[in-house]
Coordinates of N, CA and C in Angstrom, one line a residue:
M249 N -13.1 -1.2 9.3 CA -13.2 -1.4 7.9 C -14.1 -1.3 7.1
Q250 N -15.2 -1.2 7.7 CA -16.8 -1.3 7.0 C -16.2 0.1 7.0
K251 N -16.5 1.0 7.9 CA -16.4 2.4 8.3 C -15.9 3.3 7.2
V252 N -14.4 2.7 6.7 CA -13.5 3.4 5.9 C -14.6 3.6 4.6
L253 N -14.8 1.8 4.3 CA -15.4 2.4 3.4 C -16.2 2.9 2.5
K254 N -17.6 2.6 4.1 CA -18.8 3.9 3.8 C -18.3 5.2 3.8
S255 N -17.7 5.3 4.3 CA -17.0 6.6 4.3 C -16.4 7.0 3.0
A256 N -15.9 6.1 1.6 CA -14.9 6.6 0.4 C -16.4 6.9 -0.2
C257 N -17.4 5.8 -0.6 CA -18.5 5.5 -0.5 C -19.1 7.3 -0.8
K258 N -19.4 7.8 0.9 CA -19.9 8.8 0.6 C -19.2 10.1 0.0
Q259 N -17.9 10.2 -0.3 CA -16.6 10.8 -0.3 C -17.3 10.6 -1.7
V260 N -17.6 9.6 -2.6 CA -17.3 9.7 -3.8 C -18.7 10.2 -5.0
L261 N -19.2 9.5 -3.7 CA -20.6 10.8 -4.3 C -20.7 12.1 -4.0
A262 N -19.1 12.2 -3.0 CA -20.3 14.0 -2.7 C -19.5 14.4 -4.1
L263 N -17.9 13.2 -4.9 CA -17.3 14.0 -5.6 C -18.1 14.4 -6.8
A264 N -18.8 13.1 -7.3 CA -19.6 13.2 -8.3 C -20.4 14.8 -8.5
A265 N -21.3 14.8 -7.2 CA -22.0 15.7 -7.6 C -21.0 17.5 -8.2
V266 N -19.3 17.5 -7.5 CA -18.5 17.9 -8.0 C -18.6 18.2 -9.5
A267 N -18.7 17.0 -9.3 CA -18.4 16.7 -11.1 C -19.1 17.2 -12.2
G268 N -20.4 16.8 -12.1 CA -21.7 17.7 -12.2 C -21.5 19.2 -12.1
L269 N -21.0 19.8 -11.4 CA -20.7 21.5 -11.0 C -19.2 21.5 -12.2
V270 N -18.9 21.1 -11.9 CA -17.6 21.1 -12.8 C -18.2 21.3 -14.6
L271 N -19.0 20.0 -14.7 CA -19.6 19.7 -16.2 C -20.1 20.8 -16.5
V272 N -20.4 21.6 -15.7 CA -21.6 23.0 -15.5 C -20.8 24.2 -16.4
L273 N -19.6 24.2 -15.6 CA -18.3 25.0 -15.8 C -17.9 24.7 -16.8
A274 N -17.4 23.9 -17.6 CA -16.9 23.0 -18.6 C -16.7 23.5 -19.6
G275 N -18.4 23.6 -19.6 CA -18.5 25.0 -21.1 C -17.9 25.9 -22.1
C276 N -17.4 26.8 -20.4 CA -16.2 28.0 -21.2 C -14.6 27.7 -20.3
V277 N -14.6 27.1 -20.1 CA -13.2 26.6 -19.8 C -12.1 26.5 -21.1
A278 N -11.1 27.8 -20.4 CA -9.9 27.5 -22.1 C -8.7 27.6 -21.2
G279 N -7.4 27.8 -21.9 CA -6.1 27.8 -21.2 C -6.0 29.7 -20.7
P280 N -5.6 29.5 -19.5 CA -4.7 30.9 -19.2 C -4.5 31.8 -20.4
Q281 N -3.8 31.5 -21.7 CA -3.6 32.2 -22.6 C -4.4 31.9 -24.1
Q282 N -5.3 31.0 -23.8 CA -6.4 30.8 -25.2 C -8.0 31.1 -24.9
A283 N -8.4 32.0 -26.0 CA -9.7 32.6 -26.2 C -10.3 31.3 -26.0
A284 N -11.7 31.2 -25.4 CA -12.3 30.1 -25.5 C -13.3 30.3 -26.8
T285 N -13.3 29.6 -27.8 CA -14.0 28.9 -29.5 C -15.0 28.6 -28.7
G286 N -15.8 28.4 -29.7 CA -17.5 27.3 -29.6 C -16.7 25.9 -29.6
E287 N -15.1 25.6 -30.8 CA -15.2 24.3 -31.1 C -14.2 23.8 -29.6
N288 N -14.0 24.9 -28.5 CA -12.8 24.9 -28.0 C -13.4 24.4 -26.5
A289 N -14.3 25.3 -26.4 CA -16.3 24.8 -25.2 C -16.5 24.1 -25.8
N290 N -16.7 23.4 -26.7 CA -17.6 22.1 -27.4 C -16.3 20.8 -26.7
A291 N -15.0 20.2 -26.6 CA -14.2 20.2 -26.3 C -14.3 19.5 -24.6
N292 N -14.2 20.9 -24.5 CA -14.4 20.2 -23.0 C -15.2 20.4 -22.6
S293 N -17.0 20.9 -22.6 CA -17.1 19.7 -21.9 C -17.9 18.9 -22.2
Q294 N -17.1 18.2 -23.3 CA -17.2 16.7 -24.2 C -16.6 15.7 -23.0
Y295 N -15.6 16.7 -22.3 CA -14.8 16.2 -22.2 C -15.1 16.2 -20.5
M296 N -15.6 17.0 -19.7 CA -15.9 16.7 -18.3 C -17.4 15.9 -19.2
A297 N -17.7 16.0 -19.6 CA -19.8 14.8 -19.6 C -18.8 13.0 -19.2
Q298 N -17.6 13.3 -20.0 CA -16.9 11.9 -20.1 C -16.6 12.3 -18.3
V299 N -16.1 12.7 -18.2 CA -15.0 12.8 -17.1 C -16.9 12.7 -15.5
N300 N -18.0 12.8 -16.2 CA -18.3 13.1 -15.0 C -19.3 11.4 -14.9
Q301 N -19.6 11.0 -16.0 CA -19.6 9.6 -16.6 C -19.1 8.5 -15.5
A302 N -17.7 8.6 -15.4 CA -16.4 7.8 -15.2 C -17.3 8.0 -13.2
V303 N -16.6 9.1 -12.5 CA -17.3 9.3 -11.6 C -18.1 9.0 -11.4
E304 N -19.5 9.2 -12.0 CA -20.8 8.1 -11.6 C -20.6 6.5 -11.9
E305 N -20.3 5.8 -12.7 CA -19.6 4.6 -12.9 C -18.7 4.2 -11.9
L306 N -17.8 4.6 -11.5 CA -17.4 4.8 -10.3 C -18.2 4.4 -8.9
S307 N -19.1 5.5 -8.6 CA -20.0 5.5 -7.2 C -20.9 4.4 -7.3
T308 N -21.4 4.5 -9.0 CA -22.2 2.9 -8.7 C -21.5 1.4 -8.1
K309 N -19.9 1.5 -8.8 CA -19.3 0.5 -8.5 C -18.9 0.3 -6.5
L310 N -18.6 1.6 -6.8 CA -18.8 1.3 -4.8 C -19.9 1.3 -4.0
G311 N -21.1 1.1 -4.6 CA -22.3 1.6 -4.0 C -21.9 -0.1 -3.5
A312 N -21.5 -0.7 -4.9 CA -22.1 -2.3 -5.2 C -20.8 -3.4 -4.1
F313 N -19.7 -2.9 -4.2 CA -18.0 -2.9 -2.7 C -19.0 -2.6 -2.0
D314 N -19.3 -2.0 -1.6 CA -19.9 -1.8 -0.1 C -20.9 -2.9 0.1
D315 N -22.3 -3.0 -0.8 CA -22.7 -3.9 -0.4 C -22.0 -5.6 -0.2
A316 N -21.1 -5.8 -0.9 CA -20.7 -7.0 -0.7 C -19.8 -7.2 0.7
V317 N -19.0 -5.9 1.4 CA -18.4 -6.3 2.4 C -19.9 -5.8 3.7
S318 N -20.3 -5.1 3.0 CA -21.4 -5.3 4.5 C -21.8 -7.1 4.8
R319 N -21.7 -7.8 3.5 CA -22.6 -9.1 3.4 C -21.1 -10.3 3.8
N320 N -20.0 -9.7 4.2 CA -19.1 -9.9 3.5 C -18.2 -11.2 3.1
D321 N -19.3 -11.4 1.4 CA -19.0 -11.9 0.7 C -17.3 -11.7 -0.1
V322 N -16.7 -12.5 0.0 CA -15.2 -12.1 -0.8 C -15.2 -12.2 -1.9
V323 N -15.7 -13.4 -2.1 CA -16.0 -13.3 -3.9 C -16.2 -12.4 -4.3
S324 N -18.1 -11.9 -4.1 CA -18.1 -10.5 -5.1 C -17.4 -9.3 -4.1
M325 N -16.5 -8.8 -3.5 CA -16.0 -8.0 -3.2 C -15.5 -7.7 -4.1
R326 N -14.2 -8.6 -4.8 CA -13.2 -9.0 -5.3 C -13.6 -8.5 -6.7
T327 N -15.1 -9.4 -6.7 CA -15.8 -8.6 -8.8 C -16.0 -7.3 -8.3
Q328 N -16.8 -6.5 -7.5 CA -16.8 -5.3 -7.1 C -16.0 -4.3 -7.6
A329 N -14.3 -4.9 -7.0 CA -13.3 -4.4 -6.9 C -12.9 -4.1 -8.3
D330 N -13.3 -5.4 -9.2 CA -12.6 -5.5 -10.5 C -13.7 -3.5 -11.5
G331 N -14.9 -4.2 -11.0 CA -15.5 -3.0 -11.7 C -15.3 -1.9 -11.2
A332 N -14.9 -1.4 -10.6 CA -14.1 -0.2 -9.7 C -13.1 -0.2 -10.3
F333 N -11.9 -0.8 -10.5 CA -11.2 -0.5 -10.9 C -10.8 -0.3 -12.6
A334 N -12.1 -0.8 -13.3 CA -12.3 -0.5 -14.2 C -13.4 1.2 -14.3
A335 N -13.8 1.2 -13.5 CA -14.3 2.6 -13.8 C -12.6 3.7 -13.2
L336 N -11.9 3.6 -12.5 CA -10.4 4.3 -12.5 C -10.2 4.2 -13.2
D337 N -9.9 3.1 -14.6 CA -9.2 3.0 -15.7 C -9.9 4.7 -17.2
K338 N -11.0 3.7 -16.7 CA -12.1 4.9 -17.8 C -12.1 6.3 -17.8
L339 N -11.7 7.0 -16.4 CA -12.0 7.9 -16.0 C -10.2 8.5 -16.2
D340 N -9.3 7.5 -16.0 CA -7.5 7.7 -16.2 C -7.5 7.8 -17.4
Q341 N -8.0 6.9 -18.3 CA -7.2 7.3 -19.3 C -7.9 8.0 -20.4
L342 N -9.3 9.2 -20.1 CA -9.7 9.7 -20.2 C -8.5 11.2 -21.5
Q343 N -8.4 11.4 -22.6 CA -8.2 12.0 -24.0 C -8.5 13.4 -23.8
P344 N -8.2 14.8 -23.1 CA -8.0 15.7 -22.3 C -7.9 16.9 -23.5
P345 N -9.1 17.7 -24.0 CA -8.5 18.9 -24.8 C -7.1 19.7 -24.4
E346 N -6.3 19.8 -24.9 CA -4.9 20.8 -24.3 C -5.9 21.9 -22.7
A347 N -6.3 22.5 -23.4 CA -7.3 23.6 -22.2 C -7.3 22.4 -20.7
L348 N -7.4 21.4 -20.7 CA -6.8 20.2 -19.2 C -6.8 19.4 -19.7
K349 N -6.0 19.5 -19.4 CA -4.2 18.5 -19.8 C -4.0 18.5 -18.2
E350 N -4.1 20.0 -17.9 CA -3.2 19.6 -15.6 C -4.7 19.3 -15.2
V351 N -5.5 18.8 -15.5 CA -6.9 18.1 -15.0 C -6.5 17.0 -15.0
Q352 N -5.9 16.5 -16.0 CA -5.7 15.3 -16.0 C -5.1 14.4 -15.4
E353 N -4.4 15.5 -15.3 CA -3.1 15.0 -15.1 C -3.5 14.4 -13.2
Y354 N -3.8 15.5 -12.8 CA -4.6 15.1 -11.7 C -5.7 13.9 -11.2
Y355 N -6.3 14.2 -12.3 CA -7.4 12.8 -12.2 C -7.2 11.5 -12.4
S356 N -5.4 11.8 -12.9 CA -4.8 10.3 -12.9 C -4.6 9.9 -12.0
D357 N -3.8 10.5 -10.7 CA -2.8 10.7 -10.1 C -4.0 10.1 -9.0
G358 N -4.9 10.7 -8.7 CA -6.1 10.3 -8.0 C -6.8 8.8 -8.1
C359 N -6.8 9.0 -9.4 CA -6.8 7.4 -9.8 C -5.7 6.3 -9.3
A360 N -4.7 6.5 -9.6 CA -3.9 5.7 -9.2 C -4.1 5.3 -7.2
S361 N -3.8 7.0 -6.9 CA -3.7 6.0 -6.1 C -5.8 5.4 -4.8
L362 N -6.5 5.9 -5.6 CA -7.5 4.7 -5.2 C -7.8 3.7 -5.3
K363 N -6.7 3.5 -6.2 CA -6.6 2.0 -6.9 C -5.6 1.1 -6.3
E364 N -5.0 2.3 -5.2 CA -4.0 0.9 -4.4 C -4.9 1.1 -2.5
A365 N -5.6 2.3 -2.6 CA -6.6 1.9 -1.3 C -7.2 1.1 -1.6
L366 N -8.6 0.5 -3.0 CA -9.4 -0.6 -3.1 C -8.4 -2.1 -3.3
S367 N -7.2 -2.1 -3.8 CA -6.3 -2.8 -3.7 C -5.7 -3.2 -2.5
G368 N -5.3 -2.3 -1.4 CA -4.8 -2.4 -0.3 C -6.4 -3.4 0.7
Y369 N -7.6 -2.6 0.8 CA -8.6 -3.2 1.4 C -8.9 -4.4 1.3
V370 N -8.8 -4.9 0.5 CA -9.3 -6.1 -1.0 C -8.3 -7.3 -0.1
D371 N -7.6 -6.8 -0.3 CA -6.2 -7.8 -0.1 C -6.0 -8.7 1.5
L372 N -6.2 -6.9 2.5 CA -6.1 -6.8 3.6 C -8.3 -8.0 4.0
Y373 N -8.8 -7.3 4.2 CA -10.3 -8.4 4.0 C -9.9 -9.3 3.2
T374 N -9.5 -10.4 2.9 CA -9.5 -11.7 2.0 C -8.3 -11.9 2.9
E375 N -7.1 -11.8 3.2 CA -6.3 -11.9 4.5 C -7.6 -12.3 5.4
I376 N -8.0 -11.4 6.2 CA -8.5 -11.7 7.4 C -9.2 -12.7 7.0
D377 N -9.7 -13.2 6.4 CA -11.2 -13.7 5.3 C -10.1 -15.2 6.1
S378 N -9.5 -15.4 5.4 CA -8.9 -17.2 4.5 C -8.0 -17.7 6.2
A379 N -7.4 -16.6 7.2 CA -6.8 -17.2 8.3 C -7.2 -18.0 8.9
T380 N -6.5 -19.1 9.4 CA -6.9 -20.5 9.3 C -5.9 -20.5 11.1
D381 N -6.7 -21.4 11.7 CA -5.8 -21.7 13.3 C -4.5 -21.5 13.5
Q382 N -3.9 -22.4 11.7 CA -2.4 -23.4 11.9 C -2.0 -21.8 10.9
Q383 N -2.5 -20.7 10.4 CA -1.9 -19.6 10.2 C -3.0 -18.3 10.2
P384 N -2.8 -18.4 11.2 CA -4.0 -16.5 11.2 C -3.1 -15.7 11.4
F385 N -4.3 -14.7 11.3 CA -4.2 -13.1 10.5 C -3.4 -12.6 11.8
D386 N -2.5 -11.6 11.2 CA -1.1 -11.0 12.4 C -1.8 -9.8 12.4
Y387 N -2.7 -9.6 13.3 CA -3.5 -8.5 13.8 C -2.7 -7.5 13.9
S388 N -1.3 -7.7 14.4 CA 0.0 -6.8 14.7 C 0.0 -5.6 13.7
T389 N 0.1 -6.2 12.6 CA -0.4 -5.2 11.2 C -1.4 -4.5 11.4
Y390 N -2.7 -4.8 11.2 CA -3.7 -4.0 11.6 C -3.8 -2.6 11.2
E391 N -4.1 -2.4 12.3 CA -3.8 -1.0 12.7 C -3.1 0.0 11.0
Q392 N -1.8 -0.5 11.2 CA -0.9 0.3 10.2 C -1.3 -0.1 8.8
R393 N -1.3 -1.0 8.2 CA -2.7 -1.5 6.7 C -3.1 -0.9 7.1
L394 N -4.4 -0.7 8.0 CA -5.6 0.2 7.8 C -5.3 1.5 7.3
A395 N -4.2 2.5 8.4 CA -3.4 3.7 8.2 C -3.5 4.1 6.9
S396 N -2.7 2.5 6.1 CA -2.2 3.1 4.6 C -2.7 3.5 3.9
I397 N -3.5 2.3 3.8 CA -4.9 2.2 3.3 C -5.8 3.9 3.3
Q398 N -5.9 4.0 4.2 CA -7.2 5.1 4.6 C -6.4 6.5 3.9
S399 N -4.2 6.3 4.0 CA -3.4 7.2 3.5 C -3.8 7.7 2.2
A400 N -4.2 6.7 1.3 CA -3.5 6.4 -0.4 C -4.9 7.1 -0.9
Y401 N -6.2 6.2 0.0 CA -7.6 6.4 -1.0 C -7.7 8.4 -0.4
D402 N -7.1 8.9 0.9 CA -7.5 10.4 1.2 C -6.0 11.1 0.4
T403 N -4.9 10.5 -0.4 CA -4.3 11.4 -1.4 C -4.9 11.5 -3.3
G404 N -5.9 10.2 -3.2 CA -6.5 9.8 -4.6 C -7.6 10.9 -4.4
L405 N -8.2 11.1 -2.9 CA -9.2 12.2 -2.9 C -8.7 13.1 -3.2
Q406 N -8.1 13.4 -2.7 CA -6.9 15.3 -2.4 C -6.9 15.3 -3.9
A407 N -6.3 14.3 -5.0 CA -6.0 15.0 -6.3 C -7.5 15.0 -7.3
L408 N -7.9 14.1 -6.9 CA -9.6 14.7 -7.3 C -9.9 15.3 -7.3
R409 N -10.3 15.9 -6.3 CA -10.3 17.5 -5.7 C -9.4 18.7 -6.4
A410 N -8.0 18.5 -6.4 CA -6.9 19.6 -7.4 C -7.2 19.6 -8.5
G411 N -7.9 18.1 -9.0 CA -8.2 18.4 -10.8 C -9.5 18.6 -10.7
D412 N -10.6 19.5 -9.8 CA -11.6 19.9 -9.8 C -11.4 21.2 -9.8
Q413 N -10.6 22.0 -8.6 CA -9.6 23.0 -8.1 C -9.5 23.6 -9.5
K414 N -9.0 23.2 -9.9 CA -8.0 23.4 -11.0 C -9.3 23.9 -12.3
V415 N -10.1 23.6 -13.4 CA -10.9 23.4 -13.5 C -11.7 24.9 -13.3
T416 N -12.3 24.7 -12.0 CA -12.7 26.1 -11.1 C -11.6 27.6 -11.8
E417 N -10.5 27.3 -11.1 CA -9.4 28.3 -12.0 C -9.3 28.7 -13.1
L418 N -9.0 27.2 -14.3 CA -9.3 28.0 -15.8 C -10.8 28.6 -16.1
R419 N -11.4 28.6 -15.3 CA -12.2 28.9 -15.4 C -12.7 30.8 -15.0
S420 N -12.4 30.8 -13.7 CA -12.0 32.5 -13.6 C -10.5 33.3 -13.6
D421 N -10.1 32.4 -14.7 CA -9.1 33.1 -15.4 C -9.1 33.7 -16.6
Q422 N -10.6 33.4 -16.7 CA -11.0 33.6 -18.0 C -10.8 35.2 -18.6

């Protein structure tokens, strides 16, 4: 399980780097039919700065979550997961300029899938941690549940990357 989470943290850090690159490109992004005016470029840059900030916050929260996992601290794990949920909510609720509305749809889809994965991981770990001799954890479902969590995580990252790709496409359409 820690392997999946560490992979998740590394990929979120990579996403933060990509978001930084996208921020550089965002100042010139305009819709395919729309000329970039100073106001449009400014709105696009502000939106992408908010995206970058939310992704950086998410990366920090997932790092703290990873630390809680490494210590087998279920209480801290839940607290740090809640922080990651807040960062995902912040990204999900951003109000994009018109030219970047489709980008935000990808980001929102990615946030939903990442929240599903994180919740699934915390639930699975909590069940394992709270198992007793009288009510043991059913390890026969472990692999399938872990695969489901990984799938939700992968789907979330794919959606976030698709949003970044859309920004790049909009930039090249100018």
